[in-house]
PDB file of C-alpha atoms in Angstrom:
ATOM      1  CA  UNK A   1       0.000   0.000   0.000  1.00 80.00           C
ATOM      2  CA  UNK A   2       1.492   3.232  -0.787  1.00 92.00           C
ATOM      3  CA  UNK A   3       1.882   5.499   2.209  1.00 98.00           C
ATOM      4  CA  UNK A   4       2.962   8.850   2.690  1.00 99.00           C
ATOM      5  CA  UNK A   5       6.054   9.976   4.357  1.00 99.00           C
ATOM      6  CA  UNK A   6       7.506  13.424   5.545  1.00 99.00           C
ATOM      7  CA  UNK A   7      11.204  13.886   5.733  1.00 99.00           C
ATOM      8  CA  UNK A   8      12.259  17.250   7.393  1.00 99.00           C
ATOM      9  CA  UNK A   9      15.786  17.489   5.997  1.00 97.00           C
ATOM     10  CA  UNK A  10      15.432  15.369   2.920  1.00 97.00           C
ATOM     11  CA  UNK A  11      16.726  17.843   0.446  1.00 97.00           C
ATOM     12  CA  UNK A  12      20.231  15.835   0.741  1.00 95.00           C
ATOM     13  CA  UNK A  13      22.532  13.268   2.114  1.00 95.00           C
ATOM     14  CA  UNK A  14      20.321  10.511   4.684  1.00 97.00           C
ATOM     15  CA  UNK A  15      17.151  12.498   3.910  1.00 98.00           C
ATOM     16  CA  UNK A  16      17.139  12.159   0.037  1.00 98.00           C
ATOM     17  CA  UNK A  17      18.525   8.649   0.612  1.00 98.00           C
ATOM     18  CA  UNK A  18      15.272   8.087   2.548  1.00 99.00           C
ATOM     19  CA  UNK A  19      13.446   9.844  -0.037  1.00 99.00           C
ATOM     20  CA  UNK A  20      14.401   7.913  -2.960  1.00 98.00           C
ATOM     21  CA  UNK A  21      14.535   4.378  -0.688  1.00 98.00           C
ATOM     22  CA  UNK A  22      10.366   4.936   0.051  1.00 99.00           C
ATOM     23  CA  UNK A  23      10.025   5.998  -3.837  1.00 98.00           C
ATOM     24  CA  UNK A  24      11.436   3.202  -4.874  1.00 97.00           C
ATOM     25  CA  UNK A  25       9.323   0.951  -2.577  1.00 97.00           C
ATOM     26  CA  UNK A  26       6.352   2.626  -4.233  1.00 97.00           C
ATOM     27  CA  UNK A  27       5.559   5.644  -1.077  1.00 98.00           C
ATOM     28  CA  UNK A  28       4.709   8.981  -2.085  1.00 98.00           C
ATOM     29  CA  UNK A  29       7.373  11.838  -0.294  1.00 99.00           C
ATOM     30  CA  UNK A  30       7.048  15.032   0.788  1.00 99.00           C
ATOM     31  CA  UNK A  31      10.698  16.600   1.476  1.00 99.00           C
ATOM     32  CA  UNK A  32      11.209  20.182   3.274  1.00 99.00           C
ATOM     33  CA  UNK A  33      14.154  21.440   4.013  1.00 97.00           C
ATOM     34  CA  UNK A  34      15.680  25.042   4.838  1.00 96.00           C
ATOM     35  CA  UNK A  35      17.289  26.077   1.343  1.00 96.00           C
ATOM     36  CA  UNK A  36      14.559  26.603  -1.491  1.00 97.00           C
ATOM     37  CA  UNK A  37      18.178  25.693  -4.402  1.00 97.00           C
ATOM     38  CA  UNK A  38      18.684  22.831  -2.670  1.00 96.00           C
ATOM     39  CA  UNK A  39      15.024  21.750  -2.415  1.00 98.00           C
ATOM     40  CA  UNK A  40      14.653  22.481  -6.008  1.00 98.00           C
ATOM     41  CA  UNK A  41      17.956  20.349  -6.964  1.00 97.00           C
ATOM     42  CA  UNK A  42      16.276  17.277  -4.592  1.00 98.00           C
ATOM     43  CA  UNK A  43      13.317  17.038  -6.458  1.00 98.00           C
ATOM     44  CA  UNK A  44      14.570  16.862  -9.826  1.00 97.00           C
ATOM     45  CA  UNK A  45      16.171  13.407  -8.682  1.00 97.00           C
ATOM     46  CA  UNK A  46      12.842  12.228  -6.991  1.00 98.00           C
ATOM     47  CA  UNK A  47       9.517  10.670  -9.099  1.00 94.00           C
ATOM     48  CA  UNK A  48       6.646  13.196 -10.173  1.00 94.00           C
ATOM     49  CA  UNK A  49       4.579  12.284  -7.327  1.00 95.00           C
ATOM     50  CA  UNK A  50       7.133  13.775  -4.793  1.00 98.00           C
ATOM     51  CA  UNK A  51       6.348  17.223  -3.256  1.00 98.00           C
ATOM     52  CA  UNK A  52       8.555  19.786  -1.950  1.00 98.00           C
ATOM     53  CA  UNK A  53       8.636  22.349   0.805  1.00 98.00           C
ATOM     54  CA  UNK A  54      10.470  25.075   2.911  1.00 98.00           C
ATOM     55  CA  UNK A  55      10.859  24.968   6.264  1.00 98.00           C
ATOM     56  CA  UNK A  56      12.713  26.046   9.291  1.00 97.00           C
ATOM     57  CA  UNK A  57      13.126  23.440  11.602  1.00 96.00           C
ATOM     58  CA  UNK A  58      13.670  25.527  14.535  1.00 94.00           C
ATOM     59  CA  UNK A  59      10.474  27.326  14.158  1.00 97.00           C
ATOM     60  CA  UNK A  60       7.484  26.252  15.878  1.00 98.00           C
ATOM     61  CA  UNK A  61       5.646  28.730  12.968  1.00 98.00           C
ATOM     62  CA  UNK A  62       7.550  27.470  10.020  1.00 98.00           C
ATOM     63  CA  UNK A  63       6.762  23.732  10.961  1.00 98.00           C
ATOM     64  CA  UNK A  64       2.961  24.475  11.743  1.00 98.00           C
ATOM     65  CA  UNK A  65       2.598  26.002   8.326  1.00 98.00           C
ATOM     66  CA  UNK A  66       4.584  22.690   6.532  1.00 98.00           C
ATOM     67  CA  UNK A  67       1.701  20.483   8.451  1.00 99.00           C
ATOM     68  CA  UNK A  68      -0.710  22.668   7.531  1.00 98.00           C
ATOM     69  CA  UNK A  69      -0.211  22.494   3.707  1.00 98.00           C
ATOM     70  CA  UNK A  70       0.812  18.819   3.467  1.00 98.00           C
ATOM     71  CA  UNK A  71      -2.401  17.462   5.295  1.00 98.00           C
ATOM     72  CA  UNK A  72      -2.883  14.728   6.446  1.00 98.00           C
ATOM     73  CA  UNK A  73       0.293  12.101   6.426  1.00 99.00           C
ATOM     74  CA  UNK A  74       1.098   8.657   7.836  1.00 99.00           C
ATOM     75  CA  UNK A  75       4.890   8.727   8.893  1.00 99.00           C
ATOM     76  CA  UNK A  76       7.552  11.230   9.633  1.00 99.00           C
ATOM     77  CA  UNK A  77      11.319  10.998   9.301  1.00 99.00           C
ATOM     78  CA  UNK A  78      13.388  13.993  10.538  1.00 99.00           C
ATOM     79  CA  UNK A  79      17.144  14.045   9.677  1.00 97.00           C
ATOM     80  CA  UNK A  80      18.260  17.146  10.600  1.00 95.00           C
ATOM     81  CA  UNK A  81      21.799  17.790  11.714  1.00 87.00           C
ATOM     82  CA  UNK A  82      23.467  21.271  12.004  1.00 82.00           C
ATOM     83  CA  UNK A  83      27.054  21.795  11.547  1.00 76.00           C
ATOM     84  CA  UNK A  84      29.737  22.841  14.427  1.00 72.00           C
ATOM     85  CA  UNK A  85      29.761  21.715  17.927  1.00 71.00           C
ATOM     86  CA  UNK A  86      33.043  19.053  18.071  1.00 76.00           C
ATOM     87  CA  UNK A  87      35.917  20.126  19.584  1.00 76.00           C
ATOM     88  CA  UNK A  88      37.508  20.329  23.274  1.00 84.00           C
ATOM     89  CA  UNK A  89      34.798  21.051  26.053  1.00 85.00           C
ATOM     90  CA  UNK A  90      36.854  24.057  27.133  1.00 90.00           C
ATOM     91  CA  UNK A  91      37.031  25.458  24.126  1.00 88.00           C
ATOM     92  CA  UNK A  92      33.026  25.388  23.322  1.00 85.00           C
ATOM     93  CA  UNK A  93      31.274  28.470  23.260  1.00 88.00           C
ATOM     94  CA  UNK A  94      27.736  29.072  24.822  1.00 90.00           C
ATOM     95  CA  UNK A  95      26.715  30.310  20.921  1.00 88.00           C
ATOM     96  CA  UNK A  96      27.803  27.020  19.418  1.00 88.00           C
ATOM     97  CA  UNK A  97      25.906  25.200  21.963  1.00 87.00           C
ATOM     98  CA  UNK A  98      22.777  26.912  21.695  1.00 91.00           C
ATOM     99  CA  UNK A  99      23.234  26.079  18.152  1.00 89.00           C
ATOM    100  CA  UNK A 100      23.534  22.676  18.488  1.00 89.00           C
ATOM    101  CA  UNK A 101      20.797  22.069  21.116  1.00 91.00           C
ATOM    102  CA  UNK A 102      18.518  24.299  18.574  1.00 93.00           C
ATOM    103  CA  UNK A 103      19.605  22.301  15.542  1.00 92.00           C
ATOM    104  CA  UNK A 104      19.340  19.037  16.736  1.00 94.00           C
ATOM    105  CA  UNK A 105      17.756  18.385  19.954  1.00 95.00           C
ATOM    106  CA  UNK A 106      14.621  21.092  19.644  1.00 96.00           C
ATOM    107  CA  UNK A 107      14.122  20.653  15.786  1.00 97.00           C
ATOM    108  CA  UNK A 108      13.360  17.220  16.175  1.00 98.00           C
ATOM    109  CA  UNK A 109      11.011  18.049  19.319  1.00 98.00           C
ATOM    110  CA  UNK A 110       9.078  21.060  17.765  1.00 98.00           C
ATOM    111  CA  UNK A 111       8.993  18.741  14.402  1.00 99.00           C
ATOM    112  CA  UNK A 112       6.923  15.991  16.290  1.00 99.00           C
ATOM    113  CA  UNK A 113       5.098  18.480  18.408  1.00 99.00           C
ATOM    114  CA  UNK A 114       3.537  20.488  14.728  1.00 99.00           C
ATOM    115  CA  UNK A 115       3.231  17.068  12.958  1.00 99.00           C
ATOM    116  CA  UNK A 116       0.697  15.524  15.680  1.00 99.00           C
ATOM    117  CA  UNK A 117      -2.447  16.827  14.844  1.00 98.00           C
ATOM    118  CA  UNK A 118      -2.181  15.423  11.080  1.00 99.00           C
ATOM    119  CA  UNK A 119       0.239  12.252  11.485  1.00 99.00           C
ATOM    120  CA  UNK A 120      -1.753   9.067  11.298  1.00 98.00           C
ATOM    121  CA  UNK A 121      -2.616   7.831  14.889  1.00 98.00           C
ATOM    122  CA  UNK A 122      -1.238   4.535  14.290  1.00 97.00           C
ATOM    123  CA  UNK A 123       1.563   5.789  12.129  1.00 99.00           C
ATOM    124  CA  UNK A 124       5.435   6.076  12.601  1.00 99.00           C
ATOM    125  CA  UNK A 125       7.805   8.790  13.829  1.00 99.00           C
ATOM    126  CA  UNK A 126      11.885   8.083  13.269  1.00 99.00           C
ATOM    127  CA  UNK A 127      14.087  10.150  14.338  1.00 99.00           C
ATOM    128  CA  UNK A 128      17.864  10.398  13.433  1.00 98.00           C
ATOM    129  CA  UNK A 129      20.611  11.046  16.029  1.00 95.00           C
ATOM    130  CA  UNK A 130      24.568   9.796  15.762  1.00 92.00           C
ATOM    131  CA  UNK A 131      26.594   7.230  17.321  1.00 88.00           C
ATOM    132  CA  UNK A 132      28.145   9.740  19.290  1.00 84.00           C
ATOM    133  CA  UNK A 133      25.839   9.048  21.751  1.00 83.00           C
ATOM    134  CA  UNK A 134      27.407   5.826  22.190  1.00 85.00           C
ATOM    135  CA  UNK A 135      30.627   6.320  21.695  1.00 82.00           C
ATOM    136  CA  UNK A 136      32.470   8.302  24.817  1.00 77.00           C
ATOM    137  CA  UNK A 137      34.655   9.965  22.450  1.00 81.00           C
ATOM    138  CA  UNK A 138      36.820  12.654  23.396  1.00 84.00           C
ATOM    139  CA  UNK A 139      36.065  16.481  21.587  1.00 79.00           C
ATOM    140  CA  UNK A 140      32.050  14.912  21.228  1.00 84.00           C
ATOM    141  CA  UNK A 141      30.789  16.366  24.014  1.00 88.00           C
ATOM    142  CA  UNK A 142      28.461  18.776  23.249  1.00 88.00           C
ATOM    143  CA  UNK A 143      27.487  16.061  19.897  1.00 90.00           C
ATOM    144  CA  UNK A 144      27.326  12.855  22.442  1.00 89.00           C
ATOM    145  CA  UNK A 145      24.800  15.745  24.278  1.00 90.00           C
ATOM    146  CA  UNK A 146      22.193  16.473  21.586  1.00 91.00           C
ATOM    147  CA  UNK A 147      22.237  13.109  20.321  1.00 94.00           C
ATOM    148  CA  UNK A 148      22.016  11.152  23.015  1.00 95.00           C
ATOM    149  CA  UNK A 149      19.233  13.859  23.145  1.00 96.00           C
ATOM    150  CA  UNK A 150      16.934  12.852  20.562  1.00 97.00           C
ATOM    151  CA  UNK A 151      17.670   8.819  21.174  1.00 97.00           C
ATOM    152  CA  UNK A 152      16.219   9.417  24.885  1.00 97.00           C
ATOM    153  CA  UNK A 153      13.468  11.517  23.653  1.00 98.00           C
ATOM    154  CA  UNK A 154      12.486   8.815  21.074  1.00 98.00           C
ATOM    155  CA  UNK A 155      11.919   6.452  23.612  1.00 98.00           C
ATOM    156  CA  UNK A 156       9.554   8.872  25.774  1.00 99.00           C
ATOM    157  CA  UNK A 157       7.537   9.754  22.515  1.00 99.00           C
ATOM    158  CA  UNK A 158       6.944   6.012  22.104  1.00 99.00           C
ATOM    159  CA  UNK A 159       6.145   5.381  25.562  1.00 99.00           C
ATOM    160  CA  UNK A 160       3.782   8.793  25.262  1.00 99.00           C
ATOM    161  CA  UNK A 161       2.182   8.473  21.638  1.00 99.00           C
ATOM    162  CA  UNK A 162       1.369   4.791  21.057  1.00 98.00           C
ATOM    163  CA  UNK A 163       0.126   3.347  19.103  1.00 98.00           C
ATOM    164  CA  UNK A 164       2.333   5.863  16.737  1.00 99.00           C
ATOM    165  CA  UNK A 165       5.510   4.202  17.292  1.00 99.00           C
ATOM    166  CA  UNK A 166       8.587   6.206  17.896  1.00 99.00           C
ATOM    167  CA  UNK A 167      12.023   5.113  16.823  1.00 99.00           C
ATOM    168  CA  UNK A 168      15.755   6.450  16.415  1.00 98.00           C
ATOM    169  CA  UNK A 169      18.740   5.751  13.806  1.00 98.00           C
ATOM    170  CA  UNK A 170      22.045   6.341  15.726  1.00 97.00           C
ATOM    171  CA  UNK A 171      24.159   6.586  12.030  1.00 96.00           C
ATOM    172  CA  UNK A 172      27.759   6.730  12.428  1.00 92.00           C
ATOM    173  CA  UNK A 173      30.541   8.210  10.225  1.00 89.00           C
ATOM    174  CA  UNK A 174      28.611   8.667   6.829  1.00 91.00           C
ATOM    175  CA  UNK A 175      29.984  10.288   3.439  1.00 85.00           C
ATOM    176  CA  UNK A 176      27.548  12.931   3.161  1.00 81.00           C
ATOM    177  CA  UNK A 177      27.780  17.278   2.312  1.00 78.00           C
ATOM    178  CA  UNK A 178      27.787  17.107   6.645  1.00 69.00           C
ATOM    179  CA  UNK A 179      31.718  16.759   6.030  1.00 70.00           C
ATOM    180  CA  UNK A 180      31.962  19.684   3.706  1.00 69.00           C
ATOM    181  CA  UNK A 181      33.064  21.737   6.152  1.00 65.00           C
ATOM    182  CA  UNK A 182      36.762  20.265   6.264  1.00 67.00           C
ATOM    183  CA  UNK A 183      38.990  21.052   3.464  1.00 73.00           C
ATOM    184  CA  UNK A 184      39.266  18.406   0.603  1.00 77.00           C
ATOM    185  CA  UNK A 185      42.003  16.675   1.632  1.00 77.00           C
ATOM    186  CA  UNK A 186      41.061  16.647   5.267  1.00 73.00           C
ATOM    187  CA  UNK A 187      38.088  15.308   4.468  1.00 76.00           C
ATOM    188  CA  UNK A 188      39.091  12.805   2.356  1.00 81.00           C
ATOM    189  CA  UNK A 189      41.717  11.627   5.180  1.00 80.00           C
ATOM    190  CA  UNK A 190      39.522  11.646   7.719  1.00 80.00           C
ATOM    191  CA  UNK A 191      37.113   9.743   5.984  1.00 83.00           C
ATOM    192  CA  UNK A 192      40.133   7.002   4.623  1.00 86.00           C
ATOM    193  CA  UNK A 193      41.567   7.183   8.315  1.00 86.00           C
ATOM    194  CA  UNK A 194      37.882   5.865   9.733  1.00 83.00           C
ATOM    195  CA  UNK A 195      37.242   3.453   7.382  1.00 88.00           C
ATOM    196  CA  UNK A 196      40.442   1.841   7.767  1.00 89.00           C
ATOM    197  CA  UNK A 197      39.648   1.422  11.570  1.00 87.00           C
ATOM    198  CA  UNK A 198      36.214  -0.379  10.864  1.00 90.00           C
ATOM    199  CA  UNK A 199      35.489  -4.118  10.714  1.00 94.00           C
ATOM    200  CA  UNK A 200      33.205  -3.276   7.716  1.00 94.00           C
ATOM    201  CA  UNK A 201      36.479  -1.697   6.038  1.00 92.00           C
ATOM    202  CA  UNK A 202      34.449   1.243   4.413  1.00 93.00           C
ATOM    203  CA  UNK A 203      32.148   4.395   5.245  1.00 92.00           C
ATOM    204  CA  UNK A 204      28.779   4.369   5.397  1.00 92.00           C
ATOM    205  CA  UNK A 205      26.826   5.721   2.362  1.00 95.00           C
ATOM    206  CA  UNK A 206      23.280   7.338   3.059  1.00 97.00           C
ATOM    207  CA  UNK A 207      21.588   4.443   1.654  1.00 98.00           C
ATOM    208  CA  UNK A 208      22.782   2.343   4.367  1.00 97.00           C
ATOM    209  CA  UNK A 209      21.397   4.393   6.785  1.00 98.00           C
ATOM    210  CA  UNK A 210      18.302   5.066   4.367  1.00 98.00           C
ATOM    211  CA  UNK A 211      17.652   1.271   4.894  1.00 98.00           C
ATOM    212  CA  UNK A 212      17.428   1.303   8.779  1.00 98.00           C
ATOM    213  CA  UNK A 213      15.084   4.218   8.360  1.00 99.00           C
ATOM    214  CA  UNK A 214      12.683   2.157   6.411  1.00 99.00           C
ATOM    215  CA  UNK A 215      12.809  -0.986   8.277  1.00 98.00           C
ATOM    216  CA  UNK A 216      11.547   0.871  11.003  1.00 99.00           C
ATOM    217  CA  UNK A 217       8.900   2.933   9.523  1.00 99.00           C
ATOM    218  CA  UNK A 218       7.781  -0.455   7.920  1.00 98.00           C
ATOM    219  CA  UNK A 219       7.732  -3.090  10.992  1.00 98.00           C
ATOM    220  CA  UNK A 220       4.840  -2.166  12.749  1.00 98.00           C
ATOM    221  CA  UNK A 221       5.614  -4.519  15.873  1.00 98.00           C
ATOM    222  CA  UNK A 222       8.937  -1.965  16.556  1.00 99.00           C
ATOM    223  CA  UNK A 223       8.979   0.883  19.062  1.00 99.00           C
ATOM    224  CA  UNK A 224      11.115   2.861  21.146  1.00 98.00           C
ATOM    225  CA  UNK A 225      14.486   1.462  20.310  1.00 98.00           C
ATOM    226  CA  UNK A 226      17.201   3.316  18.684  1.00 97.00           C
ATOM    227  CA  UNK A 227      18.916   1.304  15.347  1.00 98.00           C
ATOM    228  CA  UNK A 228      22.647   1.413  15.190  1.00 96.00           C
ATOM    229  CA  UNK A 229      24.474   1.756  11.999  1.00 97.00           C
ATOM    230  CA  UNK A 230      27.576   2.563  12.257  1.00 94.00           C
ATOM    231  CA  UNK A 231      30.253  -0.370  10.871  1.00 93.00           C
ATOM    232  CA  UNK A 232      31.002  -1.524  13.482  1.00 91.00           C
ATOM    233  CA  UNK A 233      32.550   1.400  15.129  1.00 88.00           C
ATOM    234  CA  UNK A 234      31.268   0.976  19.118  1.00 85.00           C
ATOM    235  CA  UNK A 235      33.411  -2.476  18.513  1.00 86.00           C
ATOM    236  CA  UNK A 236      36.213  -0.380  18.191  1.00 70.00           C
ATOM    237  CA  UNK A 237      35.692   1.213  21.521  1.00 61.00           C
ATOM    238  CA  UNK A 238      35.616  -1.708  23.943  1.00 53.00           C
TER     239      UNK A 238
END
């Protein structure tokens, strides 16, 4: 039966993935994300049937006015994940936290809280965090903070809004535009450097992580329990 799904940041990386993973399985999409050229760029690699909007995910207004103009829906997927916030507790700045906690923590709060009164009531929420949570990895911090966040708020919204179920995907390192930030070459040795360390031998690709999404917007006998996918990389810390 085709179903249809919200993604708040599915203009790119884990989002689109998720997009194009639910087209493919025959789901109509509705992306929204912050940048109207990147939204516009998305959709010209989704079907016909997929719709587009704006939105600022740290605005209780924005998201009330996405809800409001997609109707009624039967699952939501939120994905988004601001830059900025790794680095040496002492050298964090109040700013970059209040960024973080507003980027990541709230915008997946205030995205359930507007999608309620037009999500399904037996439909599925899944929200995306990062392994960071797991990991008790120096410089993380204030990341290990907001995601560890959204996995422990998954499992209250589950507890709080069956029968919607309420899941998280704790992702780890992934080759997505989130890395863009680092020089070329940094990047690229980062990125070698990880995979090298990984029993998988590689970094994750969004589809990977596109494919835990879906399983658990699909099983309807899963709730509040947050999917790892990260290659292996909590083995690395025991």
């Amino acid at each position: 039966m085709s179903e249809r799904i919200v993604i708040i940041g599915g203009t790119a990386g884990i989002g689109l993935a998720a997009a194009k993973h639910f087209e493919k399985d025959g789901h109509r999409v509705v992306i929204a994300g912050r940048d109207a050229q990147r939204l516009a760029a998305a959709l010209e690699q989704l079907g016909s049937t997929a719709e587009g909007r704006t939105v600022d995910a740290g605005s209780p207004e924005s998201l009330a006015e996405l809800f409001a103009a997609v109707g009624e829906f039967d699952h939501l997927v939120v994905t988004v994940a601001p830059h900025g916030g790794a680095g040496p507790v002492a050298d964090l700045q109040r700013e970059q936290l209040r960024a973080l906690t507003d980027g990541k923590l709230a915008a997946h709060l205030l995205a359930v809280q507007a999608a309620l009164p037009t999500l399904r009531a037996d439909g599925s929420i899944t929200l995306v965090g990062a392994v960071t949570a797991h990991l008790g990895m120096a410089g993380t911090a204030a990341l290990a903070a907001a995601n560890g966040g959204v996995e422990a708020a998954s499992r209250a919204l589950a507890a709080e809004l069956g029968p919607r179920r309420v899941n998280a995907v704790s992702p780890g390192v992934v080759d997505t535009d989130w890395w863009d930030w680092l020089p070329t070459e940094a990047r690229e040795g980062a990125l070698a450097q990880t995979a090298a360390a990984l029993p998988v031998g590689r970094i994750g690709r969004p589809e990977d992580v596109a494919h835990a999404i879906a399983f658990l917007v699909e099983n309807t006998y899963t709730t509040g329990i947050s999917l790892i996918v990260d290659g292996g990389a909590r083995l690395q810390r025991g």
